[in-house]
Structure formats: C-alpha cells, structure tokens
Short mmCIF file of C-alpha atoms in Angstrom, two decimals:
data_model
loop_
_atom_site.label_atom_id
_atom_site.label_comp_id
_atom_site.label_asym_id
_atom_site.label_seq_id
_atom_site.Cartn_x
_atom_site.Cartn_y
_atom_site.Cartn_z
CA MET A 1210 48.38 76.49 89.75
CA LEU A 1211 48.71 76.73 93.52
CA LEU A 1212 47.08 73.83 95.32
CA PRO A 1213 45.39 74.42 98.66
CA THR A 1214 47.33 73.48 101.78
CA GLU A 1215 44.10 72.88 103.70
CA GLY A 1216 40.94 71.24 102.51
CA ARG A 1217 38.85 74.31 103.29
CA ARG A 1218 41.01 76.81 101.40
CA PRO A 1219 40.07 77.70 97.81
CA ILE A 1220 42.52 77.01 95.00
CA GLN A 1221 44.53 80.08 94.03
CA ASP A 1222 45.58 80.78 90.47
CA VAL A 1223 49.18 82.02 90.62
CA LYS A 1224 51.14 82.79 87.44
CA VAL A 1225 54.74 84.02 87.54
CA PHE A 1226 56.01 85.72 84.38
CA GLY A 1227 59.53 86.36 83.14
CA VAL A 1228 61.81 89.20 84.22
CA GLN A 1229 61.40 92.34 82.12
CA ARG A 1230 63.54 95.42 81.63
CA ARG A 1231 61.95 98.81 81.13
CA GLY A 1232 63.65 101.62 79.25
CA SER A 1233 67.22 102.63 79.95
CA SER A 1234 68.89 101.89 83.26
CA THR A 1235 69.93 105.54 83.39
CA ARG A 1236 66.27 106.66 83.44
CA HIS A 1237 65.03 104.20 86.08
CA ARG A 1238 66.71 103.44 89.36
CA ARG A 1239 65.04 100.01 89.39
CA PRO A 1240 64.72 98.97 85.74
CA TRP A 1241 64.24 95.20 86.27
CA ILE A 1242 60.65 94.10 86.94
CA VAL A 1243 59.17 90.82 88.09
CA ARG A 1244 55.49 90.46 87.20
CA TRP A 1245 53.04 87.86 88.44
CA SER A 1246 49.30 87.47 88.89
CA LEU A 1247 47.15 86.12 91.71
CA ASP A 1248 43.61 85.10 90.76
CA GLY A 1249 43.77 87.40 87.75
CA ARG A 1250 45.05 90.47 89.67
CA GLN A 1251 48.38 91.78 88.41
CA HIS A 1252 51.35 92.39 90.74
CA SER A 1253 54.89 93.61 90.13
CA LYS A 1254 58.10 94.43 91.97
CA SER A 1255 61.10 96.34 90.60
CA PHE A 1256 64.82 95.79 91.30
CA ARG A 1257 68.14 97.50 90.62
CA THR A 1258 69.81 94.49 88.99
CA ARG A 1259 68.72 91.52 86.93
CA ALA A 1260 70.25 89.14 89.49
CA GLU A 1261 68.02 90.53 92.26
CA ALA A 1262 64.96 90.22 90.04
CA GLU A 1263 65.79 86.63 89.04
CA ARG A 1264 66.35 85.68 92.68
CA TYR A 1265 62.97 87.12 93.69
CA ARG A 1266 61.23 85.38 90.79
CA SER A 1267 62.88 82.11 91.83
CA VAL A 1268 61.54 82.23 95.39
CA LEU A 1269 58.09 83.19 94.09
CA MET A 1270 58.07 80.11 91.85
CA GLN A 1271 59.30 77.93 94.71
CA ALA A 1272 56.40 79.14 96.89
CA GLN A 1273 54.04 78.40 94.00
CA ARG A 1274 55.38 74.85 93.49
CA THR A 1275 55.28 73.97 97.19
CA GLY A 1276 51.64 75.02 97.51
CA GLN A 1277 52.06 77.98 99.81
CA THR A 1278 49.08 80.28 100.31
CA PHE A 1279 49.48 83.76 98.84
CA ASP A 1280 47.96 86.69 100.70
CA VAL A 1281 45.92 89.46 99.09
CA GLY A 1282 49.03 91.63 98.79
CA GLY A 1283 50.31 89.18 96.19
CA GLU A 1284 53.12 87.49 98.14
CA PRO A 1285 53.16 84.21 100.10
CA ALA A 1286 51.48 84.58 103.48
CA SER A 1287 54.59 83.16 105.15
CA TRP A 1288 56.46 86.26 104.01
CA LEU A 1289 54.45 88.59 106.24
CA PRO A 1290 57.04 91.14 107.34
CA ALA A 1291 58.14 92.15 110.79
CA PRO A 1292 56.56 95.45 111.91
CA GLU A 1293 59.91 97.23 111.54
CA ASP A 1294 60.09 96.16 107.90
CA VAL A 1295 56.78 97.45 106.54
CA GLN A 1296 56.05 101.14 106.06
CA MET A 1297 52.62 102.58 106.65
CA HIS A 1298 51.88 103.48 103.02
CA ASP A 1299 52.69 99.89 102.01
CA TRP A 1300 50.55 98.52 104.85
CA ALA A 1301 47.63 100.74 103.84
CA ARG A 1302 47.80 99.28 100.32
CA ARG A 1303 47.97 95.73 101.67
CA TRP A 1304 44.95 96.32 103.92
CA LEU A 1305 42.92 97.88 101.10
CA ALA A 1306 43.74 94.97 98.79
CA GLU A 1307 42.51 92.54 101.44
CA GLN A 1308 39.16 94.30 101.82
CA TRP A 1309 38.66 95.48 98.23
CA ALA A 1310 36.70 92.57 96.78
CA GLU A 1311 34.08 92.66 99.57
CA TRP A 1312 33.44 96.42 99.50
CA GLN A 1313 30.88 98.38 97.51
CA PRO A 1314 32.38 101.11 95.27
CA ARG A 1315 31.30 103.91 97.59
CA THR A 1316 32.96 102.14 100.56
CA ARG A 1317 36.16 101.75 98.56
CA ALA A 1318 36.19 105.45 97.67
CA SER A 1319 35.53 106.42 101.30
CA ALA A 1320 38.36 104.24 102.64
CA VAL A 1321 40.85 105.51 100.05
CA GLU A 1322 39.92 109.11 100.86
CA ALA A 1323 40.47 108.47 104.60
CA LEU A 1324 43.83 106.74 104.11
CA ALA A 1325 45.00 109.46 101.71
CA ARG A 1326 44.62 111.82 104.68
CA PHE A 1327 46.00 109.36 107.25
CA VAL A 1328 49.22 108.22 105.58
CA PRO A 1329 50.84 111.70 105.15
CA LEU A 1330 50.49 112.23 108.92
CA LEU A 1331 52.66 109.18 109.67
CA VAL A 1332 56.09 110.50 108.74
CA HIS A 1333 59.33 111.15 110.60
CA PRO A 1334 59.41 114.46 112.51
CA THR A 1335 62.43 115.54 110.44
CA ALA A 1336 60.69 114.90 107.11
CA PRO A 1337 60.77 117.79 104.61
CA PRO A 1338 57.48 119.20 103.29
CA ALA A 1339 55.49 116.69 101.28
CA PRO A 1340 55.72 116.91 97.47
CA GLN A 1341 52.99 118.89 95.79
CA GLY A 1342 50.04 116.69 94.87
CA LEU A 1343 50.78 113.96 97.43
CA ARG A 1344 47.14 113.49 98.42
CA GLY A 1345 46.05 113.21 94.79
CA TYR A 1346 48.82 110.68 94.19
CA LEU A 1347 47.64 108.57 97.14
CA LEU A 1348 44.05 108.67 95.91
CA ARG A 1349 45.29 107.15 92.64
CA SER A 1350 47.91 104.73 93.98
CA LEU A 1351 46.43 103.32 97.20
CA PRO A 1352 43.80 101.13 95.45
CA PRO A 1353 45.06 97.73 94.23
CA GLY A 1354 47.15 97.99 91.08
CA LEU A 1355 50.63 98.77 89.83
CA VAL A 1356 52.64 101.42 91.69
CA SER A 1357 55.38 103.49 90.09
CA THR A 1358 58.46 103.44 92.31
CA GLU A 1359 59.90 106.31 90.27
CA ASP A 1360 57.18 108.81 91.14
CA PRO A 1361 58.53 111.63 93.36
CA CYS A 1362 55.66 111.14 95.81
CA GLU A 1363 56.41 107.42 96.09
CA ARG A 1364 60.10 108.11 96.67
CA TRP A 1365 59.23 110.64 99.39
CA LEU A 1366 56.96 108.11 101.13
CA ALA A 1367 59.61 105.39 100.91
CA ARG A 1368 62.16 107.75 102.49
CA TRP A 1369 60.06 109.35 105.24
CA CYS A 1370 57.00 107.22 106.05
CA LEU A 1371 57.04 105.48 109.43
CA GLN A 1372 57.11 101.71 109.88
CA LEU A 1373 54.32 99.84 111.62
CA GLY A 1374 56.63 99.06 114.53
CA GLN A 1375 57.30 102.76 115.12
CA LEU A 1376 53.69 103.62 115.92
CA ASN A 1377 52.90 104.53 119.52
CA ARG A 1378 49.91 105.84 121.43
CA GLN A 1379 51.17 109.36 121.95
CA GLN A 1380 51.89 109.76 118.26
CA LEU A 1381 48.57 108.27 117.15
CA ALA A 1382 46.65 110.45 119.62
CA ASP A 1383 48.08 113.48 117.80
CA VAL A 1384 47.26 111.92 114.41
CA GLU A 1385 43.70 111.21 115.55
CA GLN A 1386 43.22 114.85 116.46
CA ARG A 1387 44.66 116.06 113.13
CA LEU A 1388 42.34 113.76 111.21
CA GLY A 1389 39.53 115.98 112.42
CA LEU A 1390 40.98 119.07 110.71
CA GLY A 1391 40.80 120.20 107.11
CA ALA A 1392 43.74 121.38 105.01
CA ASN A 1393 43.36 124.94 106.32
CA GLY A 1394 43.18 123.82 109.96
CA THR A 1395 39.43 124.30 110.38
CA PRO A 1396 37.45 121.45 112.02
CA LEU A 1397 35.80 118.96 109.69
CA GLY A 1398 32.22 117.88 110.16
CA ALA A 1399 31.83 115.41 113.01
CA SER A 1400 30.59 112.61 110.75
CA THR A 1401 33.44 113.14 108.25
CA ALA A 1402 36.10 113.20 110.96
CA GLY A 1403 34.57 110.09 112.54
CA ARG A 1404 34.68 108.27 109.21
CA PHE A 1405 38.36 109.12 108.69
CA ARG A 1406 39.27 108.00 112.22
CA LYS A 1407 37.29 104.76 111.99
CA THR A 1408 39.04 103.78 108.75
CA ALA A 1409 42.49 104.64 110.12
CA LYS A 1410 41.89 102.59 113.28
CA ALA A 1411 40.68 99.59 111.29
CA CYS A 1412 43.79 99.71 109.11
CA VAL A 1413 46.16 99.70 112.10
CA ARG A 1414 44.21 97.13 114.11
CA ARG A 1415 44.29 94.65 111.24
CA ALA A 1416 48.04 94.39 111.82
CA VAL A 1417 47.28 93.40 115.42
CA GLU A 1418 44.76 90.76 114.31
CA LEU A 1419 47.41 89.21 112.02
CA ASP A 1420 50.01 89.21 114.85
CA ILE A 1421 52.27 91.58 112.95
CA LEU A 1422 51.96 94.01 115.88
CA PRO A 1423 52.03 92.52 119.40
CA ALA A 1424 49.59 95.10 120.82
CA ASP A 1425 47.20 97.74 119.58
CA PRO A 1426 49.05 101.07 119.48
CA TRP A 1427 45.87 103.11 118.96
CA PRO A 1428 44.99 105.08 122.11
CA PRO A 1429 41.62 104.37 123.73
CA ALA A 1430 38.97 107.06 123.51
CA SER A 1431 39.07 109.46 126.43
CA ARG A 1432 36.25 109.06 128.93
CA GLY A 1433 33.25 111.11 128.09
CA ARG A 1434 34.51 111.97 124.61
CA ALA A 1435 31.41 110.60 122.92
CA GLN A 1436 29.22 112.69 125.20
CA ARG A 1437 30.94 116.04 124.62
CA LYS A 1438 28.86 118.42 122.57
CA SER A 1439 31.85 119.38 120.43
CA VAL A 1440 32.22 115.86 119.03
CA ARG A 1441 28.61 114.77 118.76
CA VAL A 1442 27.32 114.14 115.27
CA ARG A 1443 24.62 116.70 114.62
CA ARG A 1444 22.32 114.93 112.22
CA ALA A 1445 19.22 117.09 112.65
CA VAL A 1446 18.22 119.09 109.57
CA ASP A 1447 17.38 122.77 110.00
CA THR A 1448 13.84 122.42 108.70
CA GLY A 1449 13.14 126.10 109.19
CA ARG A 1450 15.28 127.04 106.19
CA LEU A 1451 13.63 124.56 103.81
CA PRO A 1452 11.06 125.82 101.26
CA ASP A 1453 7.36 125.10 101.65
CA PRO A 1454 5.51 123.27 98.83
CA ALA A 1455 4.53 126.48 96.99
CA THR A 1456 8.11 127.76 97.04
CA MET A 1457 9.46 124.40 95.87
CA ALA A 1458 6.99 124.36 92.97
CA ALA A 1459 8.08 127.88 91.97
CA ALA A 1460 11.77 126.97 92.18
CA ILE A 1461 11.31 123.83 90.08
CA ALA A 1462 9.43 125.85 87.46
CA ALA A 1463 12.25 128.41 87.38
CA ILE A 1464 14.86 125.79 86.46
CA ALA A 1465 13.66 125.63 82.84
CA THR A 1466 15.44 128.05 80.49
CA GLN A 1467 16.28 128.18 76.80
CA GLN A 1468 19.06 125.66 77.42
CA PRO A 1469 17.92 122.12 76.46
CA ALA A 1470 19.69 120.56 79.46
CA SER A 1471 17.65 122.69 81.87
CA ARG A 1472 14.58 120.53 81.19
CA THR A 1473 16.54 117.49 82.32
CA TYR A 1474 17.52 119.18 85.59
CA GLN A 1475 13.95 120.36 86.09
CA ALA A 1476 12.56 116.82 85.82
CA MET A 1477 15.36 115.44 88.04
CA THR A 1478 14.65 118.03 90.74
CA ALA A 1479 10.92 117.25 90.60
CA VAL A 1480 11.71 113.58 91.25
CA ALA A 1481 14.02 114.48 94.16
CA TYR A 1482 11.31 116.61 95.80
CA TYR A 1483 7.99 114.95 95.00
CA GLY A 1484 9.44 111.43 95.35
CA GLY A 1485 11.98 112.11 98.12
CA LEU A 1486 14.70 110.27 96.20
CA ARG A 1487 18.42 110.71 96.78
CA PRO A 1488 20.26 112.37 93.87
CA ALA A 1489 22.21 109.14 93.31
CA GLU A 1490 18.87 107.31 92.93
CA VAL A 1491 17.38 109.91 90.59
CA VAL A 1492 20.13 109.54 87.97
CA MET A 1493 19.67 105.75 87.81
CA LEU A 1494 15.94 105.65 87.02
CA ARG A 1495 14.79 103.61 84.03
CA PRO A 1496 11.31 103.43 82.44
CA ARG A 1497 10.72 99.98 83.94
CA HIS A 1498 11.01 101.52 87.41
CA LEU A 1499 8.09 103.89 86.79
CA HIS A 1500 4.36 103.20 87.17
CA LEU A 1501 2.56 106.25 85.78
CA PRO A 1502 -1.23 106.00 85.38
CA GLU A 1503 -3.13 108.57 83.34
CA GLN A 1504 -4.78 109.87 86.50
CA GLY A 1505 -4.05 109.82 90.22
CA TRP A 1506 -1.00 108.68 92.11
CA GLY A 1507 1.83 106.67 90.58
CA ARG A 1508 4.77 104.75 91.98
CA ILE A 1509 8.56 104.62 91.57
CA ASP A 1510 10.45 101.41 92.31
CA VAL A 1511 13.83 102.53 93.67
CA HIS A 1512 16.05 99.58 92.85
CA GLU A 1513 19.28 101.25 91.72
CA ALA A 1514 21.61 104.07 92.73
CA ASP A 1515 24.85 105.47 91.39
CA VAL A 1516 27.48 103.91 93.66
CA GLY A 1517 30.44 105.58 91.96
CA HIS A 1518 31.56 106.70 88.50
CA ASP A 1519 28.17 106.08 86.91
CA GLU A 1520 28.12 102.49 88.17
CA PRO A 1521 24.66 101.18 89.15
CA GLY A 1522 24.30 99.41 92.46
CA GLU A 1523 21.82 98.89 95.27
CA PRO A 1524 20.43 102.01 96.99
CA LYS A 1525 22.13 103.01 100.22
CA THR A 1526 19.37 101.60 102.45
CA GLY A 1527 18.11 98.91 100.09
CA PRO A 1528 15.34 98.82 97.47
CA ARG A 1529 11.97 100.43 98.19
CA SER A 1530 8.80 101.48 96.40
CA VAL A 1531 7.68 105.11 96.69
CA PRO A 1532 4.18 106.46 95.90
CA VAL A 1533 4.38 109.69 93.89
CA PRO A 1534 1.72 112.42 93.57
CA PRO A 1535 -0.08 113.42 90.37
CA GLN A 1536 2.21 116.47 89.96
CA LEU A 1537 5.22 114.18 89.47
CA VAL A 1538 3.25 111.64 87.42
CA THR A 1539 2.46 114.40 84.91
CA VAL A 1540 6.10 115.54 84.75
CA LEU A 1541 7.39 112.02 84.14
CA ARG A 1542 4.68 111.08 81.63
CA ASP A 1543 5.54 114.18 79.61
CA TRP A 1544 9.26 113.41 79.89
CA ILE A 1545 8.88 109.78 78.82
CA GLY A 1546 6.52 110.80 76.02
CA ALA A 1547 9.05 113.26 74.61
CA HIS A 1548 11.83 110.63 74.39
CA ALA A 1549 12.01 107.21 72.81
CA PHE A 1550 13.39 105.31 75.81
CA THR A 1551 13.66 101.54 75.95
CA ASP A 1552 12.74 99.88 79.26
CA ASP A 1553 16.41 99.50 80.24
CA GLU A 1554 17.67 102.95 79.30
CA PHE A 1555 18.40 105.59 81.92
CA ILE A 1556 15.88 108.39 81.51
CA PHE A 1557 18.21 111.18 82.65
CA ARG A 1558 21.26 111.45 80.41
CA THR A 1559 23.00 114.24 78.47
CA ARG A 1560 22.92 114.49 74.69
CA SER A 1561 26.22 112.58 74.60
CA GLY A 1562 24.71 109.74 76.65
CA LYS A 1563 26.56 110.57 79.89
CA ARG A 1564 25.13 111.05 83.35
CA PRO A 1565 24.32 114.70 84.15
CA THR A 1566 27.06 116.05 86.40
CA ALA A 1567 26.30 116.94 90.00
CA SER A 1568 27.94 120.35 89.52
CA ASN A 1569 25.71 121.30 86.56
CA TRP A 1570 22.61 120.11 88.40
CA ALA A 1571 23.57 122.14 91.47
CA ARG A 1572 24.28 125.20 89.30
CA SER A 1573 20.83 125.02 87.69
CA TRP A 1574 19.19 124.62 91.09
CA ARG A 1575 21.03 127.57 92.66
CA ARG A 1576 20.19 129.79 89.68
CA ALA A 1577 16.48 128.92 90.02
CA LEU A 1578 16.55 129.71 93.73
CA ARG A 1579 18.17 133.08 93.06
CA GLU A 1580 15.49 133.83 90.49
CA ILE A 1581 12.70 133.43 93.04
CA GLY A 1582 14.65 135.24 95.79
CA HIS A 1583 15.38 132.20 97.98
CA ARG A 1584 18.60 131.48 99.85
CA PRO A 1585 20.99 128.88 98.31
CA LEU A 1586 20.27 125.20 98.97
CA ARG A 1587 21.88 121.94 97.97
CA VAL A 1588 20.18 119.55 95.57
CA TYR A 1589 20.02 117.06 98.45
CA ASP A 1590 17.88 119.56 100.37
CA CYS A 1591 15.04 118.73 97.95
CA ARG A 1592 14.86 115.33 99.65
CA HIS A 1593 14.90 116.99 103.08
CA ALA A 1594 12.10 119.33 101.92
CA ALA A 1595 10.08 116.29 100.83
CA ALA A 1596 10.34 114.63 104.24
CA THR A 1597 9.49 117.89 105.99
CA THR A 1598 6.43 118.39 103.76
CA TRP A 1599 5.13 114.90 104.47
CA LEU A 1600 5.68 115.13 108.22
CA ARG A 1601 3.97 118.51 108.48
CA ALA A 1602 1.06 117.13 106.49
CA GLY A 1603 0.51 114.57 109.25
CA VAL A 1604 1.73 111.47 107.39
CA PRO A 1605 2.53 108.75 109.99
CA LEU A 1606 6.18 108.41 110.93
CA GLY A 1607 6.39 104.81 109.78
CA ASP A 1608 5.07 105.64 106.31
CA VAL A 1609 7.44 108.60 105.89
CA ALA A 1610 10.36 106.44 107.03
CA ARG A 1611 9.43 103.75 104.50
CA ARG A 1612 9.19 106.27 101.65
CA MET A 1613 12.54 107.80 102.56
CA GLY A 1614 14.30 104.49 103.11
CA HIS A 1615 15.02 105.33 106.78
CA SER A 1616 14.34 103.77 110.13
CA VAL A 1617 11.83 105.65 112.29
CA GLU A 1618 14.65 106.46 114.75
CA THR A 1619 16.77 108.03 112.01
CA LEU A 1620 13.76 109.92 110.66
CA VAL A 1621 12.88 111.44 114.03
CA SER A 1622 16.48 112.44 114.85
CA THR A 1623 17.01 113.97 111.40
CA TYR A 1624 13.74 115.86 111.03
CA VAL A 1625 12.92 116.67 114.64
CA GLY A 1626 12.21 120.29 113.67
CA ALA A 1627 9.30 119.22 111.49
CA LEU A 1628 7.69 117.51 114.48
CA ALA A 1629 7.66 120.59 116.72
CA GLY A 1630 3.90 121.09 116.43
CA ASP A 1631 3.00 117.48 117.13
CA GLU A 1632 2.76 117.82 120.93
CA GLU A 1633 -0.37 119.95 120.82
CA LEU A 1634 -2.03 117.59 118.34
CA ALA A 1635 -1.01 114.57 120.41
CA ASN A 1636 -2.40 116.10 123.60
CA GLU A 1637 -5.71 116.77 121.85
CA ARG A 1638 -5.98 113.19 120.61
CA ILE A 1639 -5.05 111.70 123.99
CA GLY A 1640 -7.56 113.97 125.70
CA THR A 1641 -10.29 112.83 123.32
CA ALA A 1642 -9.46 109.17 124.02
CA LEU A 1643 -9.61 109.71 127.79
CA ARG A 1644 -13.08 111.29 127.81
#
C-alpha cells in the first residue's frame, strides 16, 4: 500500500506482481513482462531480458515502499520523462488515462476518435506508409489498458512517431489544417473538425501544464479565423425540407410491414417525432418514465439516454419532462398493452433482448419515406420536424426549448427557418398594443 506523501493526497493502492515470461523468446521480441496495478487498474511493461524486467520491478517496488505518488499512467510521478523521451502515441495514452475516470462514455469515445486521427499525423517526414488498419488499432489501443508491443501498428508507431520535444508551430499548423479533412481529402463538417482540433490541442497543452514542455508549441489561431464564413459552424436546420405533420403521420404509418421488428421502429419513430426525443433517449425509455392517461395528453420523463454501447446515462442536456399528444399516448398504450414489461425494463428491445440498431432503424425509416415519395431523411430529423411543427404552431420559444432540452438561444439559431413568418405576426401584436 502506498502511503500519501501529503496530507491532502488520497491513499493509492499499488500492487507489484512477479516477472512473467510469455511464450517462446523466438516469437516475442520482448518476452519478459512486469505487471502491476494502481487502484485496481492493470499496467504492464515488456522487456528483452529477465534482468531488465527484474531491475524495473525493483525500482517500482522501491517507489512503492518510499511512498512516492504514482501518476495515472501507472508509473511514479517523479519519473515523468523529458520531452525528447516520450513519443506522441504514448503521451496520448497517458493523457487519456488521466482524464478517463472523469469523462462520460460519449466524451471518452469522442476523444479517442480525435486522437486516432491526430496521432498518425505526427510522424517523421521520411516515415513509410502507415500499416493497414492503423486508425482502427488506435481506436482499440488508445484507451487505458494493456498494449501489445508486438502488433505491427505499435511497432510502426514506436519507430516513426515524433517525440513531444520535436513538435513545433509550423508543423502543428499543418496538422491542424489536416485535421479538418476526411480520409479522401474532402473537408469535414465544421463542428467535427473543431472537435478534433480542440481535443488535439488539449492533449498537447497538458504537457505544458505539467512542465514537460517549456512552452506551448500549438500555433495561435489566425486573426479573423473564427469570423470567416468557411470555418463557421452552421447549426441552422434546413426546415424547408422537413415534412409537415400530415406527411410525418403518413411516413410513420408506412414503417409497419409484415416484419415483426417494423412495429418496434414505428413506435420508436412516433416517440422521436411526437415527443421530440433524441434517438439515444428513445431507446432508453422504461414504463416508469411514461404517464399515459386513457384520454388527453400524457407525459414522458426523459431521465436516461444511451451514452455508448447500450449503457444508460444522463441525457445530453440533463433530465426533462415532455408533454406528449394523444396520438403518441395511444401508440404507447397499445405498445405497453401488447407486452408484459416490468417497470424497469426497456420498452424498445429486439427479440433477443438487445437494443435495436441505429442502422436497422434508419433503414426502416428510409424505406417508409420512399414508399410515400419523400426525399431521404435521417432518424434525427424526426426531432427537428417536431421542433419545427411546434414553432410553426405558435408555441412560445421558452416552452419549445424546455421540451427539446435546449436553451432559447440554441433553439433560435438551430430552427431560425421555422420563425420566418413571425415578423408579420409580431408587428400585428405590437400594433394592437400601441393603439
């Protein structure tokens, strides 16, 4: 047990295990492994010889006995390397491990995705082409856990990835630009590119905060960049392409076919439209979240959302309660009545008990739209159609924002097209008040 060196620091549980040998030395370049754990999280390091492994294990145990603080990367904090000794793929893993416990699953997935694009850009100019499947390998190996030093992708990174100390502003300016491009060289969406760049900057700047780098190598944003039309985030929804209520009702009706699963997708789509719920919120509804009277309006308590891999968590903008019209009350009462759900069961699951896949839901929705002669739309557009319907019906902005889980500012900037006819109505009301 590692005792704290300062009264404020929590006790760390460090366990150092014996040296192990894996397989034949002819199959593995580093067959000797030292394993240890920090607060229950497993760590390992491989070596070419047993002597090297025993020496490393010895200094680990010495740090444990003398009460040194271990950092989130698994090694004593006093061992923080010089910038010329740590490569960028290793630093990315260390930074992710530091943040991991505090992040929601969707934030973790977003950061890993960004770094899986960032790291391959930080290689020597003379590096050969990256091994096939490098990005997929990084998506699997960047999160905290054991890393195989024998994987061809890992060997390529160890040979060609730049060190922290080699980063400079000119190089990172080029990397920043390339983070805004897809694999085929076409520009990514402004919000996606911004997310990748923000994560990459945070990763590098953490090395500055820890005094591993003496200065921030990331170039400052050029003046006026945020104001250029080409880099602005266009959040407004094209409300003109969204279906009106009659078309939405026809499309939802067309989802049902002879396939049993189609009824599930029909009910899910009805919730997304009539309730304005996000798809991730729809798939996490339980009977206890529903208030469905025999007549009139009901209510859905949106307390959960799928935050990754069928894991329930808090909705993106927090819990809310949404009134739902009689059309949806009828759909959900019929759905609940046809199934023997307990209060804690999810009401939308496949026959094998799994969450309906987004791809199958989207396929059912596109087929229904084709059947009624409408252009293709995403499932998420059902939520946009809901907000547009409410705004055009004259529902106050504050109430629509509350139902959607938005701020009024976000609502107005996203659905400005649905407010186009409000000026004439506003002028009429102001004129009446001034008489």
